[in-house]
Coordinates of C-alpha atoms in Angstrom, one line a residue:
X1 CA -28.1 -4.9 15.3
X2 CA -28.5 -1.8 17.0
X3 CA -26.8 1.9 15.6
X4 CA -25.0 1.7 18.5
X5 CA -23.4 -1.9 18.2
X6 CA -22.6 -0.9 14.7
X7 CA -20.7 2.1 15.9
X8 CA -18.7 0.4 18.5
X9 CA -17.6 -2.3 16.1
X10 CA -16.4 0.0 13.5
X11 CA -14.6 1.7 16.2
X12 CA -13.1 -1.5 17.2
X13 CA -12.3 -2.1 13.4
X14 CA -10.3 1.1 12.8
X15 CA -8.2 0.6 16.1
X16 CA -7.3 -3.1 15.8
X17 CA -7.3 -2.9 12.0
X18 CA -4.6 -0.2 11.3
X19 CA -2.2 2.2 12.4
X20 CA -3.8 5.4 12.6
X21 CA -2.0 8.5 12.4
X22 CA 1.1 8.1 9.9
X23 CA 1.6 11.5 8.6
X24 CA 1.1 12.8 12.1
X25 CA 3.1 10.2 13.8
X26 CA 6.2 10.6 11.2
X27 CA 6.0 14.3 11.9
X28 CA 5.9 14.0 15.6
X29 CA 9.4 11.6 15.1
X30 CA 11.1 14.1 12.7
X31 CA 10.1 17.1 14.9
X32 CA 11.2 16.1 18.2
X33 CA 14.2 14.4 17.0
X34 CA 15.5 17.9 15.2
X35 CA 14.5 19.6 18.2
X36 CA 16.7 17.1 20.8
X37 CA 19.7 17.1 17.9
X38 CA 19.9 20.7 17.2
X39 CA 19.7 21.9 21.0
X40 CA 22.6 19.0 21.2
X41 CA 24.4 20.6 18.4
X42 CA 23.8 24.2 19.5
X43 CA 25.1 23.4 23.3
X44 CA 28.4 21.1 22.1
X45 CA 30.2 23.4 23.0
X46 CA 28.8 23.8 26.8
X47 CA 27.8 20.7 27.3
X48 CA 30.2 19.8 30.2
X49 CA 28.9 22.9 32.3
X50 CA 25.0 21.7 31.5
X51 CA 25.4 18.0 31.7
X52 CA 29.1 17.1 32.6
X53 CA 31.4 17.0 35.5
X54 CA 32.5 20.9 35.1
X55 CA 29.0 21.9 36.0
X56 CA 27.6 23.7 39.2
X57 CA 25.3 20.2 40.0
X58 CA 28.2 18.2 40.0
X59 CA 28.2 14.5 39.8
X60 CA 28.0 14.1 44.1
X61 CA 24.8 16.1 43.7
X62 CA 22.9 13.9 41.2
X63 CA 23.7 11.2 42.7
X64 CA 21.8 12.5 45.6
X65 CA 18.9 13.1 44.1
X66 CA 18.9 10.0 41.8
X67 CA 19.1 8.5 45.4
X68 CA 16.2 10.0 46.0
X69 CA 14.4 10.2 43.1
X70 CA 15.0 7.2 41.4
X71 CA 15.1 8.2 37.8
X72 CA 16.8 7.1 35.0
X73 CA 20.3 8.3 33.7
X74 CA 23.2 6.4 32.3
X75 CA 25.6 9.3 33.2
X76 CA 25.6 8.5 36.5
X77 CA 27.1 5.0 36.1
X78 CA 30.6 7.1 36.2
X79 CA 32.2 10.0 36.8
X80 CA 34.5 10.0 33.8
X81 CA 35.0 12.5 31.0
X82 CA 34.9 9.8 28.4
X83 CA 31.9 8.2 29.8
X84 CA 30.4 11.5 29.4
X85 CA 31.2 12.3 26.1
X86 CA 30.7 8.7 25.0
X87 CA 27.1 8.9 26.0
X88 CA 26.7 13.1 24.8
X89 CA 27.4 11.4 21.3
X90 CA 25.5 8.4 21.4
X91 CA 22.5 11.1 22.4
X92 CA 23.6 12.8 19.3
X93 CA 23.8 9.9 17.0
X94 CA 20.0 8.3 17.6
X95 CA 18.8 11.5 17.1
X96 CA 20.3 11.5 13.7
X97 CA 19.0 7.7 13.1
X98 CA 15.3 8.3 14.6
X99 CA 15.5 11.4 12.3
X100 CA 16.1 9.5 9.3
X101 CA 13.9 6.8 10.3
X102 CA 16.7 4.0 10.6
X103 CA 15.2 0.9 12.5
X104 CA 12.7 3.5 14.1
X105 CA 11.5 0.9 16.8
X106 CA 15.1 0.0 18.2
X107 CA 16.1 4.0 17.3
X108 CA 13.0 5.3 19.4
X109 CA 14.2 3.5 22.6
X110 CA 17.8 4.4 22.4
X111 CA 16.7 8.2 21.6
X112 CA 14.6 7.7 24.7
X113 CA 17.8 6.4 26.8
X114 CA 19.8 9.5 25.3
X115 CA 17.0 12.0 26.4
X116 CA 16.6 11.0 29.9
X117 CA 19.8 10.4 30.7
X118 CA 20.8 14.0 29.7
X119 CA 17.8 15.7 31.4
X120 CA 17.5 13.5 34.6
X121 CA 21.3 14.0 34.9
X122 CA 20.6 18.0 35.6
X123 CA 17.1 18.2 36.0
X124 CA 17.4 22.6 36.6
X125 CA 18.9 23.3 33.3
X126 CA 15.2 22.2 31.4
X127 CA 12.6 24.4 31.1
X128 CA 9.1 23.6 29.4
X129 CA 10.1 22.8 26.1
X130 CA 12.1 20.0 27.8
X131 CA 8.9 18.8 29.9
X132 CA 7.6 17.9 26.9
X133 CA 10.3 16.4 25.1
X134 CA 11.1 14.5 28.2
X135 CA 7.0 12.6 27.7
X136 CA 7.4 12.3 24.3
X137 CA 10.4 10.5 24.1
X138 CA 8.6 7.8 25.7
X139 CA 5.3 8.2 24.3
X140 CA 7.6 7.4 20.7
X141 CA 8.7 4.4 22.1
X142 CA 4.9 3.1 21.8
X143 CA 4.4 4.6 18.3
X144 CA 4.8 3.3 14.8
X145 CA 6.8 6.0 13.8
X146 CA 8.6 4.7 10.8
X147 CA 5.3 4.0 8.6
X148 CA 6.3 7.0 6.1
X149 CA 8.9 9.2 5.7
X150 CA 11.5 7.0 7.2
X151 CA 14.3 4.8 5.8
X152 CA 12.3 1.7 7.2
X153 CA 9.5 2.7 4.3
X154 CA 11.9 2.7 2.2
X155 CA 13.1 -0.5 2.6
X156 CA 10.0 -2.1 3.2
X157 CA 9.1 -0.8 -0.4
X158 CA 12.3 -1.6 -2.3
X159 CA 11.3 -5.1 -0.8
X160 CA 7.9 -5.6 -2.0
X161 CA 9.1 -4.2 -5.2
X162 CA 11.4 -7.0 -5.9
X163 CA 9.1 -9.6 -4.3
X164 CA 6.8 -8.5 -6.7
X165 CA 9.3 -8.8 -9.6
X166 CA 10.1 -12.2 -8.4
X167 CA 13.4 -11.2 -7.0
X168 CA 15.0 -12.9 -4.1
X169 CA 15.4 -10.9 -1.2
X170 CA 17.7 -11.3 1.2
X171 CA 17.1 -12.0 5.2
X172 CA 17.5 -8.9 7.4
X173 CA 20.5 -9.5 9.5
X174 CA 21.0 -6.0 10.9
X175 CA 17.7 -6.2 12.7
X176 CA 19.3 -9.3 14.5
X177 CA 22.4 -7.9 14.9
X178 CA 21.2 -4.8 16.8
X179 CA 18.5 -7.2 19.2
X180 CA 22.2 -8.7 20.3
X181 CA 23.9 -5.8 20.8
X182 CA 20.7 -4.2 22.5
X183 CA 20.1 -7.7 24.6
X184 CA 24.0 -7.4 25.7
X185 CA 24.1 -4.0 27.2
X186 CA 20.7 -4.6 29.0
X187 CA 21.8 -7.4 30.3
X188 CA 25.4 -6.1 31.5
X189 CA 23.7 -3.0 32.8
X190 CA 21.3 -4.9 34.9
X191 CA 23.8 -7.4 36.8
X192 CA 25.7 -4.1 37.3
X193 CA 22.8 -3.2 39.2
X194 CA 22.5 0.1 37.0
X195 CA 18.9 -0.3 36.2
X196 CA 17.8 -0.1 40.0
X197 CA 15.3 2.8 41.0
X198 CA 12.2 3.5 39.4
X199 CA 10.9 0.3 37.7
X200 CA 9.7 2.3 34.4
X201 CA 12.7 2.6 31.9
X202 CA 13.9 -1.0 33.1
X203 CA 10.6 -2.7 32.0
X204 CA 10.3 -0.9 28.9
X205 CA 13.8 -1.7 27.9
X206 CA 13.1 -5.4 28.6
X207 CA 9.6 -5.4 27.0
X208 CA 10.6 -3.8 23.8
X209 CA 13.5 -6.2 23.8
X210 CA 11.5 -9.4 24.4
X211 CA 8.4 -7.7 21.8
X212 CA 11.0 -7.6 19.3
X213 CA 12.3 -11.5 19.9
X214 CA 8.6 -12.5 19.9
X215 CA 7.7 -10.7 16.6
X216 CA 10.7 -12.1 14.8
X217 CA 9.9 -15.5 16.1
X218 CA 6.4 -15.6 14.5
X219 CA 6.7 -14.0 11.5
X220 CA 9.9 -16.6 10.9
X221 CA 8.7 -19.8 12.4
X222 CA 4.6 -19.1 12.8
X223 CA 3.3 -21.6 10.2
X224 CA -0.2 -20.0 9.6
X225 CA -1.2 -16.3 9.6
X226 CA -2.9 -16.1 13.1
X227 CA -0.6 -15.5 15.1
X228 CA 1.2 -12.5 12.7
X229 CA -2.6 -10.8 12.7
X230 CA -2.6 -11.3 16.7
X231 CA 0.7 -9.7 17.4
X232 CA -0.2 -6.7 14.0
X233 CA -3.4 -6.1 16.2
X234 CA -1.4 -5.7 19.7
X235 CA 0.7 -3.4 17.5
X236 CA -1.6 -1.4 16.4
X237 CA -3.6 -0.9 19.7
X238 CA -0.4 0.1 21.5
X239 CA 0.2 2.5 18.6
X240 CA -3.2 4.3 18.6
X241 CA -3.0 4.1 22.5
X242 CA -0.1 6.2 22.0
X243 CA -1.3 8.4 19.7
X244 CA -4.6 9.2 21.8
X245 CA -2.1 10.1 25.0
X246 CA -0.2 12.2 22.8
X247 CA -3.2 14.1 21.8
X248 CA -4.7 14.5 25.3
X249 CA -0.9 15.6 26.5
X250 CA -1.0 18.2 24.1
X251 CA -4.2 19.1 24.9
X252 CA -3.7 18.9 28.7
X253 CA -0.6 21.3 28.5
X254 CA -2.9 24.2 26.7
X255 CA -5.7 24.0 29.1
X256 CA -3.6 24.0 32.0
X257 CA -1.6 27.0 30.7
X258 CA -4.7 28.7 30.2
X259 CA -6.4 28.2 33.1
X260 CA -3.4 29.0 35.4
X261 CA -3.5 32.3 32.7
X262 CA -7.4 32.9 33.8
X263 CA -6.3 33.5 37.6
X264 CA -3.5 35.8 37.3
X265 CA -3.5 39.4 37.4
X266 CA -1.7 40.6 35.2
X267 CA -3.4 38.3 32.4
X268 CA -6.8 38.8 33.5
X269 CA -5.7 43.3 32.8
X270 CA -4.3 42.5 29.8
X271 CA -0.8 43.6 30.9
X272 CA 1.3 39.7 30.9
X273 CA 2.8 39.7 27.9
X274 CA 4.5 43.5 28.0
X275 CA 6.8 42.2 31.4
X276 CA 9.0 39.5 29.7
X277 CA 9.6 41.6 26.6
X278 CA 10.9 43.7 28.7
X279 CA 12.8 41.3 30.2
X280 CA 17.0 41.0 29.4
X281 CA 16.8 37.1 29.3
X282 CA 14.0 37.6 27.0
X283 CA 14.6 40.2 24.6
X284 CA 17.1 39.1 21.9
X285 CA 15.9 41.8 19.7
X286 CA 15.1 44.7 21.8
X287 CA 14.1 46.8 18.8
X288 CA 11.4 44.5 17.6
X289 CA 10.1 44.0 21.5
X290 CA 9.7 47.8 21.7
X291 CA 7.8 47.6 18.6
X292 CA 5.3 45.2 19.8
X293 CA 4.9 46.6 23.5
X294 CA 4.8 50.2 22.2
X295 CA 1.1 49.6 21.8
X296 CA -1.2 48.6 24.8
X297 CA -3.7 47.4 22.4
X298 CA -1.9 45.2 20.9
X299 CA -0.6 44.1 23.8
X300 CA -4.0 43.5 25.4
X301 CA -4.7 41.3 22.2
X302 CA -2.2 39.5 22.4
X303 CA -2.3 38.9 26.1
X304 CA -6.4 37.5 25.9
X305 CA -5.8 36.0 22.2
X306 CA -3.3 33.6 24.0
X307 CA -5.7 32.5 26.6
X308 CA -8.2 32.1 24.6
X309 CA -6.9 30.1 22.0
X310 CA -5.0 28.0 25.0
X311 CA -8.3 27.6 27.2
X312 CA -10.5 27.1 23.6
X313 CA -8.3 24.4 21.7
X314 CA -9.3 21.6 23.7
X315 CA -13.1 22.1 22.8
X316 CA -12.4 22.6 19.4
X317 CA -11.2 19.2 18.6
X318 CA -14.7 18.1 17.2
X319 CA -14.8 21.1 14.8
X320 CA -12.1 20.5 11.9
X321 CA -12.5 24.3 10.7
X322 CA -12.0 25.9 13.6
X323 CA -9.4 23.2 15.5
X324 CA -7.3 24.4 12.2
X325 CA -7.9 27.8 12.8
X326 CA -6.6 27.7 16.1
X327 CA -4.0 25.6 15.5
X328 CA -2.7 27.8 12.8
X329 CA -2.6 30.9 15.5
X330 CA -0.9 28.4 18.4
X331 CA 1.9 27.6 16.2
X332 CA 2.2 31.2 14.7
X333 CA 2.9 32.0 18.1
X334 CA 5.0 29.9 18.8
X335 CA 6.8 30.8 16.1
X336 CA 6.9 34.5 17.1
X337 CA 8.2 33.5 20.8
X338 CA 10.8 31.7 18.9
X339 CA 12.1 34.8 17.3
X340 CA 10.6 37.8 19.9
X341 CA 11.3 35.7 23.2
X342 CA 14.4 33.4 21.6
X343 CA 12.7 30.3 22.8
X344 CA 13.8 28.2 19.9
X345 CA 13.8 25.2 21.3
X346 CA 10.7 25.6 23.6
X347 CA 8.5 26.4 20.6
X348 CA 10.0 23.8 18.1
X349 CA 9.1 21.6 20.8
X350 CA 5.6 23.2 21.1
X351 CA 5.2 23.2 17.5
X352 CA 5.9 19.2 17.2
X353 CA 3.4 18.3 19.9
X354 CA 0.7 20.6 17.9
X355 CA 1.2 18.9 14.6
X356 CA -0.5 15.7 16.4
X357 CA -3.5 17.5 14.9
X358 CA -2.6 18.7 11.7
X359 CA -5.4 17.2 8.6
X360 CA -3.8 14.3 6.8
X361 CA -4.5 16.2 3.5
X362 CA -2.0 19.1 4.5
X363 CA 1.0 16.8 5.6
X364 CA 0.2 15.1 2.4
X365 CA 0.5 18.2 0.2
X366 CA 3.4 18.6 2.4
X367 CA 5.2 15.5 1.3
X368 CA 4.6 15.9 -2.0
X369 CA 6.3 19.4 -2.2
X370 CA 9.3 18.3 -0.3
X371 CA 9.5 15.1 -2.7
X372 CA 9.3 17.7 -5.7
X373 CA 12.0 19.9 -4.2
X374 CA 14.0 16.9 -3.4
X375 CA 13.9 16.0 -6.9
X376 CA 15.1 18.9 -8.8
X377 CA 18.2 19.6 -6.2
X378 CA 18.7 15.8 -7.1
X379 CA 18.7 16.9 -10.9
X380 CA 20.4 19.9 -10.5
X381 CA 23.2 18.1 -8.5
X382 CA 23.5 15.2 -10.9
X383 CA 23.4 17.6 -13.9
X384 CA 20.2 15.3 -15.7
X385 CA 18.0 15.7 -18.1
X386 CA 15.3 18.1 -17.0
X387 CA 12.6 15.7 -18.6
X388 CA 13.1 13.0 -16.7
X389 CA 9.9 12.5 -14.8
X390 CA 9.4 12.1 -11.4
X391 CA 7.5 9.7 -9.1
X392 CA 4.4 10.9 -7.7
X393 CA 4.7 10.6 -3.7
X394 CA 3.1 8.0 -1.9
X395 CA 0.5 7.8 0.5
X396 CA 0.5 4.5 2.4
X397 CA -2.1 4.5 5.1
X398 CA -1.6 0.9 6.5
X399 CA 2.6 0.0 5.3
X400 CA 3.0 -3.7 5.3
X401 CA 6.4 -3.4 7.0
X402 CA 4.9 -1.8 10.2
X403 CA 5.2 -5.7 11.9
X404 CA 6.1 -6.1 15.4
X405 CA 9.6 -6.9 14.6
X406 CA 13.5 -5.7 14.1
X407 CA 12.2 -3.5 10.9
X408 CA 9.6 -2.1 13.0

């Protein structure tokens, strides 16, 4: 056999044999999630001018452009106050579960409903840190995002654990439960006729609905092993499909910023970045924009460090020490626009779509040091003995629990 064959059968092994990604995936669940929740959080208190019926697009106009458009938004199945607020909570509430990594498979599509039907309700309040948000909600919906980190590792463990103790365990029956309440709404919702327009969000409620019927099916009733590896390798291909658009989203978004960069003037003199610190909107600490504007070369560096790194990234993929070096100065950045700029959200967003790329080893070290701080506050609350030792953090590559299925 040819080096070639070789090479396209191992490639063929690693995507139909796991799901890649784990660390990077879990991280791209927890970051977007916080994102979503604490912009939710932050705005509770405005949320009927940005999304509700005291706001300037009122409820005639998006249903005009829904008309038009055809998207996807459960707020404008009524005009009501307590519709509203009924479905600004529920927005608020997956976030929290998808966060925690409760049932992340049913969580991620409910997360997704909450999203779009917040943005697409008042599509002029976004900006780009919502773009983004608004793909990767549905990019999650594809993704094995529960395989670490999650409450649905942490079950899938306690259970082997007593499996492997000879313990009885007991049948999931929330799984189940939430498939009927799930099935029940899509159902009522499309007799309502409330799932016409775009086809998109309609099939993928269905499909996830009936990929969850199917997986429960065959790993209950399947009497050999087949047909459980069949539907783990359809998992696991839609999972690294996923993960490779995420990637070439993020990717996509920095060479397309850059390159619209290249061609204007002010970026191409060095000047761009000195206009919006100057800019009201943008200048929540005046003091600290004068300090960065008060010198043109740092301004200049800044200005061609960002289109550099933006136009460069793509092509450093292939090089692990310099992709991390660059990726280190994107999200430095975006920290500082956080804090010069008071984007928060834009660069929290920013930041989750860049830690696609962040080496396993890192987020592994990174787990480890959260599970050690999580341990002490744990002693330190409890008021136990400072001996007691502490599990060492796990590092599952390939979980057992990440099934098509209600757990999923």
């Amino acid at each position: 056999m040819s080096r070639f064959a070789l090479a396209v059968s191992a490639a063929i092994a690693r995507v139909t044999e796991s799901a890649l990604g784990p660390y990077q995936t879990a991280v791209i669940r927890i970051g977007f999630t916080a994102t979503w929740l604490l912009f939710l959080l932050r705005e509770f208190p405005h949320r009927q001018e940005l999304y509700g019926p005291d706001g300037p697009w009122d409820f005639d106009l998006a249903q005009q452009l829904i008309g038009t458009n055809g998207s996807f938004t459960a707020l404008i199945w009524s005009s009501g106050g307590f519709w509203f607020e009924s479905v600004y909570v529920f927005a608020v509430l997956t976030s929290v579960l998808l966060l925690l990594g409760w049932r992340t498979r049913t969580m991620s599509v409910l997360f997704m409903v909450g999203v779009l039907s917040l943005q697409n309700r008042s599509i002029f309040m976004g900006d780009g840190g919502d773009n983004v948000l608004h793909l990767m909600c549905v990019y999650l919906v594809f993704a094995r995002c529960g395989q670490v980190w999650s409450l649905d590792e942490r079950r899938a463990r306690l259970a082997r654990e007593a499996r492997a103790r000879g313990e009885r365990v007991a049948p999931d029956r929330v799984g189940p439960a939430l498939w009927g309440v799930f099935g029940f709404a899509l159902v009522a919702a499309t007799a309502a006729g409330r799932l016409d327009g775009d086809l998109t969000v309609p099939v993928l409620l269905w499909g996830v609905w009936l990929a969850q019927a199917v997986g429960w099916i065959v790993r209950r009733r399947a009497r050999t092993a087949e047909p459980r590896i069949l539907l783990d390798v359809i998992g696991n291909i839609v999972h690294n499909g996923a993960l490779l658009v995420i990637m070439a989203e993020a990717c996509l978004i920095y060479a397309t910023a850059g390159w619209y960069k290249i061609q204007g003037s002010r970026w191409q003199d060095g000047t761009a970045v000195y206009y919006p610190l100057h800019l009201d909107y943008f200048s929540p600490w005046p003091a600290l924009a004068d300090v960065l504007s008060s010198s043109g070369t740092m301004v200049m560096l800044i200005t061609y460090g960002t289109v550099i790194v933006q136009v460069a990234f793509p092509f450093t993929l292939f090089n692990r020490r310099v992709k991390n070096a660059l990726l280190a100065a994107m999200i430095t950045e975006h920290a500082v626009i956080a804090v010069v700029l008071g984007l928060p959200f834009f660069s929290l967003a920013m930041i989750a779509a860049d830690a696609v790329f962040l080496p396993t080893s890192f987020l592994r070290r990174l787990g480890g040091w959260a599970a050690r701080a999580r341990g002490r506050l744990s002693r330190l609350v409890r008021g136990g003995d400072d001996h007691e030792p502490l599990p060492g953090p796990r590092t599952p590559e390939n979980p057992e629990h990440a099934h098509v299925g209600f757990t999923a």
